[in-house]
PDB file of C-alpha atoms in Angstrom:
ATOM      1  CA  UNK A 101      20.854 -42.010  26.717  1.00  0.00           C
ATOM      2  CA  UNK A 102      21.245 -40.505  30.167  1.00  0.00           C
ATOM      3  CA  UNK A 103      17.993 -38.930  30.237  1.00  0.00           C
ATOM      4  CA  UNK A 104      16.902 -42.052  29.333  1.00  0.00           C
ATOM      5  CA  UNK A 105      18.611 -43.515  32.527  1.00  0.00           C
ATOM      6  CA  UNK A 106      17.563 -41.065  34.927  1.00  0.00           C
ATOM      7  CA  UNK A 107      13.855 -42.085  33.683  1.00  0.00           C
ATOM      8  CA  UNK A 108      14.577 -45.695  35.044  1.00  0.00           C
ATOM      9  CA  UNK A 109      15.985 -44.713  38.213  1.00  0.00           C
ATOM     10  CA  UNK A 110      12.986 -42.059  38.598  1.00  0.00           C
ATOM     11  CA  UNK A 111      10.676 -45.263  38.238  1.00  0.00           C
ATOM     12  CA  UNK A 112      12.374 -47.189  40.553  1.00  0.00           C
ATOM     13  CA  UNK A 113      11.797 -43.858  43.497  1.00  0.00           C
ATOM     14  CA  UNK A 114       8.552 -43.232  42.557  1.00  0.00           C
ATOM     15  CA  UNK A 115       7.953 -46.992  43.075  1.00  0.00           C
ATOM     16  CA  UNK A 116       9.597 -47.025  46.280  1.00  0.00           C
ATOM     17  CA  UNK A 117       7.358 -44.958  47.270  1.00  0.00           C
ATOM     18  CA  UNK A 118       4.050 -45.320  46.375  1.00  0.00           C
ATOM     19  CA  UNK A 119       4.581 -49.073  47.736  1.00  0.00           C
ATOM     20  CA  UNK A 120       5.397 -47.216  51.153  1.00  0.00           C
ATOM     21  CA  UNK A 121       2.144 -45.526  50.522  1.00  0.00           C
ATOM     22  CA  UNK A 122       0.223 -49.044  50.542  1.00  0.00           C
ATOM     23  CA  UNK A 123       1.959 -50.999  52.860  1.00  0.00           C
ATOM     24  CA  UNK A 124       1.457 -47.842  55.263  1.00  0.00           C
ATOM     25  CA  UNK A 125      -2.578 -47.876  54.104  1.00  0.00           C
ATOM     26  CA  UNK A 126      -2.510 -51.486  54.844  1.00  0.00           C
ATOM     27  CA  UNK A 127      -1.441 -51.299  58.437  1.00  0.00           C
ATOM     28  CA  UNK A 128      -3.830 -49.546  59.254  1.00  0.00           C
ATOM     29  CA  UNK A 129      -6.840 -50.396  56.784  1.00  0.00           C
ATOM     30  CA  UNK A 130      -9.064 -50.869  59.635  1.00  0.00           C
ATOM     31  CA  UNK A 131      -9.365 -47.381  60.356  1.00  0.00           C
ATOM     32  CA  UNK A 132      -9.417 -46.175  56.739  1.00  0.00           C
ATOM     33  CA  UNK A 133     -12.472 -48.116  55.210  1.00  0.00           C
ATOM     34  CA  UNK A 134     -12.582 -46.289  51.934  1.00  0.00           C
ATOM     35  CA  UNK A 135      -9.458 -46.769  49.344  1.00  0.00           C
ATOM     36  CA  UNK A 136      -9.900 -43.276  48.233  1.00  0.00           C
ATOM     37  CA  UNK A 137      -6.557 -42.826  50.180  1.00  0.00           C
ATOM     38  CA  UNK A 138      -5.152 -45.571  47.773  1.00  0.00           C
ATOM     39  CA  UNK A 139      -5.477 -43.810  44.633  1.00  0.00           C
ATOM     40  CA  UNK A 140      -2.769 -41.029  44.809  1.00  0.00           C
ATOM     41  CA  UNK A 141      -0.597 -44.502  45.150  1.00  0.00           C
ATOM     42  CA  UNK A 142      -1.700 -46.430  42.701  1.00  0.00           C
ATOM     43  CA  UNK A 143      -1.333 -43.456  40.277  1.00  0.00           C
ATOM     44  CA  UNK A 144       2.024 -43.364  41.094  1.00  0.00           C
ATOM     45  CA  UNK A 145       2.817 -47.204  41.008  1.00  0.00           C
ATOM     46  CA  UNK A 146       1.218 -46.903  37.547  1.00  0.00           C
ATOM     47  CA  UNK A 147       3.587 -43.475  36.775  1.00  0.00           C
ATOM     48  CA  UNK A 148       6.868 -45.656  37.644  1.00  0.00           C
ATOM     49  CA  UNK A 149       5.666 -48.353  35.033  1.00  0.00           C
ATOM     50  CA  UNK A 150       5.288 -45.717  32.437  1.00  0.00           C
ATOM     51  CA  UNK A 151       8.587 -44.019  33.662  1.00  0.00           C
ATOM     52  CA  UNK A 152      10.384 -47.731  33.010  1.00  0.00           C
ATOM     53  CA  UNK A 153       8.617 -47.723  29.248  1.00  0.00           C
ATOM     54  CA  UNK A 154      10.409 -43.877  29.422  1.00  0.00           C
ATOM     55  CA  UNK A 155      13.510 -45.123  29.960  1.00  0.00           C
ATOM     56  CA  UNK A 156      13.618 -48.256  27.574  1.00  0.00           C
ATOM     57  CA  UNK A 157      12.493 -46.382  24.135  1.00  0.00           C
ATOM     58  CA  UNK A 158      14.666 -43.386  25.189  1.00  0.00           C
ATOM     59  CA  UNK A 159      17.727 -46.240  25.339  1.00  0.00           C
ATOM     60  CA  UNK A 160      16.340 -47.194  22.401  1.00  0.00           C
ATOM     61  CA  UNK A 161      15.861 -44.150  20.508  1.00  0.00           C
ATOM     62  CA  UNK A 162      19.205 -43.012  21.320  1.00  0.00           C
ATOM     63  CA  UNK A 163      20.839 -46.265  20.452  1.00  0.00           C
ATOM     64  CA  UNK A 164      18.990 -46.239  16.629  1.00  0.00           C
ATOM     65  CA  UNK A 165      18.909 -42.428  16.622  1.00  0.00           C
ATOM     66  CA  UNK A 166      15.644 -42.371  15.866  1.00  0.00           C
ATOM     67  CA  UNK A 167      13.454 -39.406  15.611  1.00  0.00           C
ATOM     68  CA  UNK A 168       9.915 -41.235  15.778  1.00  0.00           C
ATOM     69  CA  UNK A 169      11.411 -42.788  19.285  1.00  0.00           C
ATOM     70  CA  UNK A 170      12.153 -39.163  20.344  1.00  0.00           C
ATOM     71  CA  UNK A 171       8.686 -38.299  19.667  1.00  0.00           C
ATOM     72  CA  UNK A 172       6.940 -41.329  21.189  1.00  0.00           C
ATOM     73  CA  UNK A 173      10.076 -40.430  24.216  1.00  0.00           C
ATOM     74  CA  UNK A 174       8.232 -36.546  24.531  1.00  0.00           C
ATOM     75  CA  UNK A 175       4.526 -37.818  24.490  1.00  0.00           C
ATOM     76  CA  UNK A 176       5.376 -40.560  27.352  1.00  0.00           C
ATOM     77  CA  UNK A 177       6.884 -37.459  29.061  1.00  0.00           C
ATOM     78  CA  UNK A 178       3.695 -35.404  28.916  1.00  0.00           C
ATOM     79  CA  UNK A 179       1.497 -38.660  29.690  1.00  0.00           C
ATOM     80  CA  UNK A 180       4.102 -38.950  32.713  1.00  0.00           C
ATOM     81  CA  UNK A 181       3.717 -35.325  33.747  1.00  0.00           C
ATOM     82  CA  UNK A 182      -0.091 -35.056  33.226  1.00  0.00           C
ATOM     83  CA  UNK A 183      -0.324 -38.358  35.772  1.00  0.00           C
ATOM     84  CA  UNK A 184       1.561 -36.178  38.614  1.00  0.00           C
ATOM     85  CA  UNK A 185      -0.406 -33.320  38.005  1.00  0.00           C
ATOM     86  CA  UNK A 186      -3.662 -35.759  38.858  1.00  0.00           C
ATOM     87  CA  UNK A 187      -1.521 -37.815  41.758  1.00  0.00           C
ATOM     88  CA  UNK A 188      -0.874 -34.122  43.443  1.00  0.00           C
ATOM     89  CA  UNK A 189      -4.160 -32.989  43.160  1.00  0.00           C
ATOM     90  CA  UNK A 190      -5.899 -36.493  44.538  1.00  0.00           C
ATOM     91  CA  UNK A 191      -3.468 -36.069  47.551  1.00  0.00           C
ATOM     92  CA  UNK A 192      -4.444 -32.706  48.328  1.00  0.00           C
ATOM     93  CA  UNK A 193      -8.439 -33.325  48.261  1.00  0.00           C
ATOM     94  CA  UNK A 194      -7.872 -36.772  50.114  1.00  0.00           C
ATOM     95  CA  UNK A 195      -5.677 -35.494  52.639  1.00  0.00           C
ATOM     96  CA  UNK A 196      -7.939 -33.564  54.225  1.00  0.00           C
ATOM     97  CA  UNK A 197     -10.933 -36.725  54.405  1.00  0.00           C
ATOM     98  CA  UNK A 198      -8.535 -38.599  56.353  1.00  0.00           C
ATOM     99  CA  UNK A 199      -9.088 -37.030  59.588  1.00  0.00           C
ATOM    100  CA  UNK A 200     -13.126 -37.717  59.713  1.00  0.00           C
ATOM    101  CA  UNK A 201     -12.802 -40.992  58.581  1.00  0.00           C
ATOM    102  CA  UNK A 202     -10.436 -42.038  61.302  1.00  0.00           C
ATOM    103  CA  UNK A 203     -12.423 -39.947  63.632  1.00  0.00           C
ATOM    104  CA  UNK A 204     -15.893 -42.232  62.746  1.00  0.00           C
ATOM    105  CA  UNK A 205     -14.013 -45.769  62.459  1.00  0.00           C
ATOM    106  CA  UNK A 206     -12.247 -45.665  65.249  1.00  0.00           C
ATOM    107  CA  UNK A 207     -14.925 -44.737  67.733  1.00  0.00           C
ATOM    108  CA  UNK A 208     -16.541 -47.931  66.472  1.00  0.00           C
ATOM    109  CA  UNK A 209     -13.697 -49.992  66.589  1.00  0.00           C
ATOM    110  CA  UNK A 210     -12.958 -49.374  70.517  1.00  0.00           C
ATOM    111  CA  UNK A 211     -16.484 -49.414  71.182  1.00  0.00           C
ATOM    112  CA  UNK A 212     -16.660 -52.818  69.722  1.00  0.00           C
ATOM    113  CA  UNK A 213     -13.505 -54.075  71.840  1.00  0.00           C
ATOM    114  CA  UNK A 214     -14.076 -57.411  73.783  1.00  0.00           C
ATOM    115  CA  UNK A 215     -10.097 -58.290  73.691  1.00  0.00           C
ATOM    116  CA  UNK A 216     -11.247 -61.420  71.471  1.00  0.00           C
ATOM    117  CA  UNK A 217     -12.518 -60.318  68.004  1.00  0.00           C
ATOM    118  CA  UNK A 218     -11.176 -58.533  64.698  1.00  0.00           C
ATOM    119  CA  UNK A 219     -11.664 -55.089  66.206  1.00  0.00           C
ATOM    120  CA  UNK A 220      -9.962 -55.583  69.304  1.00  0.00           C
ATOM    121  CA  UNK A 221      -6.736 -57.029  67.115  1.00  0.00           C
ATOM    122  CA  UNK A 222      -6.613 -53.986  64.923  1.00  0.00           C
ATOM    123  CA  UNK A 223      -7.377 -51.890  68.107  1.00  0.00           C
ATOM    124  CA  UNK A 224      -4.263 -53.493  69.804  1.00  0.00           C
ATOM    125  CA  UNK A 225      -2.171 -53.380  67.152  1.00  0.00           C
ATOM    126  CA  UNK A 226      -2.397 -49.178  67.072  1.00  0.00           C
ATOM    127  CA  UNK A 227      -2.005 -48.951  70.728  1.00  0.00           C
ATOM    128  CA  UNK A 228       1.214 -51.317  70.498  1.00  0.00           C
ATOM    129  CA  UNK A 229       2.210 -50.473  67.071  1.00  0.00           C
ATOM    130  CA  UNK A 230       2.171 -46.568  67.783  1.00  0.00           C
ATOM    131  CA  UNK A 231       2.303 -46.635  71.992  1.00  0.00           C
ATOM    132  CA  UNK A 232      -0.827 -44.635  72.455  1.00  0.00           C
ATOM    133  CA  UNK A 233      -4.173 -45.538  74.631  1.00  0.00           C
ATOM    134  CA  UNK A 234      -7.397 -44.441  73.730  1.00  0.00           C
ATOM    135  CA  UNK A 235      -9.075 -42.223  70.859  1.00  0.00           C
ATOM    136  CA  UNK A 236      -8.273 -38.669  72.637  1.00  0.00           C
ATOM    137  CA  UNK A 237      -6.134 -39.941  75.252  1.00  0.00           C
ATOM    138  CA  UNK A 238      -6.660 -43.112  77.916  1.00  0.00           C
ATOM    139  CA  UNK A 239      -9.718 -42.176  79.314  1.00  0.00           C
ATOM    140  CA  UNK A 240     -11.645 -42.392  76.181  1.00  0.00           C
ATOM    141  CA  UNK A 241     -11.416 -46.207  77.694  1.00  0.00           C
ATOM    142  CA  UNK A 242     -13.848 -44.944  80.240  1.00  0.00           C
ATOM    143  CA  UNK A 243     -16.963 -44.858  77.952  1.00  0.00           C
ATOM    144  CA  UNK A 244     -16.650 -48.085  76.382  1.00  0.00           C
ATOM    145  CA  UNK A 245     -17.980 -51.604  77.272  1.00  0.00           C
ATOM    146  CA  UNK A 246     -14.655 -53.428  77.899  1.00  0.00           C
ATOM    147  CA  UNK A 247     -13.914 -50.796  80.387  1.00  0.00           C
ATOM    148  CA  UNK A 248     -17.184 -50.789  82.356  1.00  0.00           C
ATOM    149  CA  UNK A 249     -16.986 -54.477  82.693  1.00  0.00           C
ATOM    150  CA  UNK A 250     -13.188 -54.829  83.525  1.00  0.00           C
ATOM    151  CA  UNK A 251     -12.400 -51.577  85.147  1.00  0.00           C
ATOM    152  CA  UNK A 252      -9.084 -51.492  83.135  1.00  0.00           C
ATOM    153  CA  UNK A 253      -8.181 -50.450  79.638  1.00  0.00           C
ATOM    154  CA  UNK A 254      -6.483 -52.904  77.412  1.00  0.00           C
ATOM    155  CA  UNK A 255      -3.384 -54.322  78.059  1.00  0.00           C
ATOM    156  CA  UNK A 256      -1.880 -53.269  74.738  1.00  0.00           C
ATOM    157  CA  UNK A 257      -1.837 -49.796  76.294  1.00  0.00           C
ATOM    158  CA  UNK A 258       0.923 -50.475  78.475  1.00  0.00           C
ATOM    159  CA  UNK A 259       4.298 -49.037  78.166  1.00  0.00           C
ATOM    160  CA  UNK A 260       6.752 -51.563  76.709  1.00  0.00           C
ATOM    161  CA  UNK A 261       9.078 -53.433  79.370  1.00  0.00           C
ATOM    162  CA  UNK A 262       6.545 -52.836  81.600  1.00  0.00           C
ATOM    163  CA  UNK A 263       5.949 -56.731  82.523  1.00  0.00           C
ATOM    164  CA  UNK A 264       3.468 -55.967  86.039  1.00  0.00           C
ATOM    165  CA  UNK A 265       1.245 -53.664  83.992  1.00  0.00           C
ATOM    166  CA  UNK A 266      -2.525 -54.454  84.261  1.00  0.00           C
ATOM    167  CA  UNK A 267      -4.149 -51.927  82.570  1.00  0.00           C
ATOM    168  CA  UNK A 268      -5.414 -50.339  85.998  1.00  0.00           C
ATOM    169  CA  UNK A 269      -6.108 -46.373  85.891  1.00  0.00           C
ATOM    170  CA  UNK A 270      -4.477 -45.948  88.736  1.00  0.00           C
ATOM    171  CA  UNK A 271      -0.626 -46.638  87.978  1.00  0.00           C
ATOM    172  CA  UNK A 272      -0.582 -44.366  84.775  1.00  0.00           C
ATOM    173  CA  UNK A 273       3.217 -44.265  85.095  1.00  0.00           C
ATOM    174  CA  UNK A 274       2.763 -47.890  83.451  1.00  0.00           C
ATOM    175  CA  UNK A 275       0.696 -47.355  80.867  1.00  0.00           C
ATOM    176  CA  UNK A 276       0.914 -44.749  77.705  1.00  0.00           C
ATOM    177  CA  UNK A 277      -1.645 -41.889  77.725  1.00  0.00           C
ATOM    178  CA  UNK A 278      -1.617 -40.256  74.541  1.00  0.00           C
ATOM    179  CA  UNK A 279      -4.022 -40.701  71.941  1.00  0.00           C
ATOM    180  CA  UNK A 280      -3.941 -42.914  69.060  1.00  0.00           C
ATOM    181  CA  UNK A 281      -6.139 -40.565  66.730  1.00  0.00           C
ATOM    182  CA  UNK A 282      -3.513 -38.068  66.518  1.00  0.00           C
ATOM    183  CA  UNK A 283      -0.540 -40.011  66.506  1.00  0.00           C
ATOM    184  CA  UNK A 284      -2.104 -42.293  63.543  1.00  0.00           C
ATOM    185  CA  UNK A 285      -3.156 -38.606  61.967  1.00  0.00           C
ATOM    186  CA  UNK A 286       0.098 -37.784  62.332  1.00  0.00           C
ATOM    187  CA  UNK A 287       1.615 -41.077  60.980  1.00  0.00           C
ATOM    188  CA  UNK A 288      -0.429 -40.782  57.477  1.00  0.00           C
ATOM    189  CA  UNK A 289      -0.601 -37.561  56.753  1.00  0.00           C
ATOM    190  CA  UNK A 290       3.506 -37.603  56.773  1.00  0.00           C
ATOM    191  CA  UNK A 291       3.371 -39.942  54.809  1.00  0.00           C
ATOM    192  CA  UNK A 292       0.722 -38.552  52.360  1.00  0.00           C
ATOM    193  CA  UNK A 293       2.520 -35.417  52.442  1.00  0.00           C
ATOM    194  CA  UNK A 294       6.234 -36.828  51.865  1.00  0.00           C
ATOM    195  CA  UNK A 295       4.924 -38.767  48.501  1.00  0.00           C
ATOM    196  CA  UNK A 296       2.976 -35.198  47.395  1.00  0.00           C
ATOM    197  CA  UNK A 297       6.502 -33.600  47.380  1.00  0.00           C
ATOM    198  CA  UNK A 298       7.843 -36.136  45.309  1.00  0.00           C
ATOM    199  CA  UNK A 299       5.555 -36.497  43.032  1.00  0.00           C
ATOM    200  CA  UNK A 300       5.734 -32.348  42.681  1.00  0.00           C
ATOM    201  CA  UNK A 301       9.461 -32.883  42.486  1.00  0.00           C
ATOM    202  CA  UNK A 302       9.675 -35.459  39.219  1.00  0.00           C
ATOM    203  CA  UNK A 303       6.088 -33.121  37.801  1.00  0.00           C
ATOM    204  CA  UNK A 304       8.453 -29.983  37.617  1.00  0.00           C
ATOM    205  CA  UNK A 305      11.561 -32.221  36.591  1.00  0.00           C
ATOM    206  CA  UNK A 306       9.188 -33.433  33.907  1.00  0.00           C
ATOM    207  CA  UNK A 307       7.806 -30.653  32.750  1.00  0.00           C
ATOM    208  CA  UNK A 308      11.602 -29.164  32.542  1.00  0.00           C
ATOM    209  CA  UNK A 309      12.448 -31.705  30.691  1.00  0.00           C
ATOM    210  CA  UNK A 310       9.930 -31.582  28.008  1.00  0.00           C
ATOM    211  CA  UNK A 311      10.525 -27.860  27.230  1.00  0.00           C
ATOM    212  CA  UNK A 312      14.248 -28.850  26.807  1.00  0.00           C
ATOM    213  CA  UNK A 313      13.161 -32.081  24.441  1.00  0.00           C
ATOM    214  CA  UNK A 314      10.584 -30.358  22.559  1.00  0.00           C
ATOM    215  CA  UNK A 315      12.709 -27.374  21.437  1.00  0.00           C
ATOM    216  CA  UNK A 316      15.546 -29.311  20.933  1.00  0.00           C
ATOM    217  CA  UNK A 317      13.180 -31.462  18.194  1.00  0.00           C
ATOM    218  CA  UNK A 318      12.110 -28.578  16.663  1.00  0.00           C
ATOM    219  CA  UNK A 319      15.723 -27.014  15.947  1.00  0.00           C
ATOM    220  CA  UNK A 320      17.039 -30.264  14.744  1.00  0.00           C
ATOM    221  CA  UNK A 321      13.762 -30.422  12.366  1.00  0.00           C
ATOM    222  CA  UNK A 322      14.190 -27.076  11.515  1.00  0.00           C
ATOM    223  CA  UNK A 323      17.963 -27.461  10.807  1.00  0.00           C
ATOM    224  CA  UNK A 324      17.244 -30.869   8.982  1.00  0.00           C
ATOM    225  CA  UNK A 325      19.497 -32.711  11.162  1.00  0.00           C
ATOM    226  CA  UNK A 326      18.896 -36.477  12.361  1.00  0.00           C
ATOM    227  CA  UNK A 327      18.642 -36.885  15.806  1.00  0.00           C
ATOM    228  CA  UNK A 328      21.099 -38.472  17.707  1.00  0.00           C
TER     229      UNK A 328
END
């Protein structure tokens, strides 16, 4: 029964967090056209679900002290641990496509920047959202259209409580220079990299927990005992 237990409060973390994973993605989905990034979460929204089912038929099983529950309870386990395996190893290979993709999108996205259209919101929304200017820095302003035409970057790249900021080059004090490429790399790989560890965490508690189910059913089989 308290295995059982633990199962339903592992599916509720493992939710928690490969919903962070998506509502992270879809902040900034503009910059990450592809949902390959998506799949190491859905894998583990789709591991809590079978974690719940865990829990229930191991309440169940130990409540009726039934053996066929324990067995279905050790092949949801392996299903369970086979899915973090596969989450772990999509992270890894993803992880490291994130950085060109962001690299490509978001050269197009602040090239297309007219302070009006789609682009420009999700391009303001970084800036503000993350308090960086720019792809590199602020002066990757200085190739695009917006700035050739207005001499100024966007306003979203000023620092907050500054209420006289412009956008002009020439009071940087106001405005924030970093990049947003690096800060957003920053931003999802931490993420990314936060839900690998705890999806290797619950695959190793797993597999632990397996060994210690399966040889315990194969004593009580062997000793001819019902198990309880």
């Amino acid at each position: 029964m308290e295995r059982a237990l633990k199962e339903v409060a592992a599916a509720a973390a493992l939710g928690y967090v490969g919903i962070n994973i998506i509502v992270t993605y879809k902040q900034y989905e503009s910059f990450l056209n592809n949902a390959y990034v998506m799949l190491p979460a859905i894998i583990i929204l789709a591991t809590a679900v079978v974690m719940f089912i865990i829990g229930l038929v191991g309440c169940i099983s130990a409540i009726q002290e039934s053996c066929c529950g324990l067995g279905c309870f050790i092949t949801l386990i392996s299903i369970i641990f086979a899915a973090g395996v596969v989450a772990l190893v999509l992270g890894l290979v993803y992880r490291d496509k994130i950085d060109p993709e962001l690299q490509k999108n978001m050269k197009v996205l602040f090239e297309k920047y007219d302070g009006k259209n789609v682009e420009s919101s999700a391009v303001d929304f970084i800036q503000e959202e993350l308090q960086c200017c720019g792809i590199r820095n602020y002066s990757s302003w200085e190739n695009t259209t917006w700035f050739q035409t207005n001499h100024t970057v966007p306003v979203s790249c000023c620092k907050k409580n500054e209420t006289d900021c412009e956008g002009k080059l020439d009071a940087l004090n106001k405005i924030n220079t970093q990049g947003c490429e690096e800060k957003l790399e920053t931003v999802l790989n931490r993420v990314l990299g936060f839900s690998m560890l705890v999806i290797l965490g619950f695959a190793v508690l797993e597999l632990l927990a397996l060994i210690s189910l399966c040889v315990i059913n194969r004593r009580n089989a062997r000793e001819g005992y019902q198990v309880l």
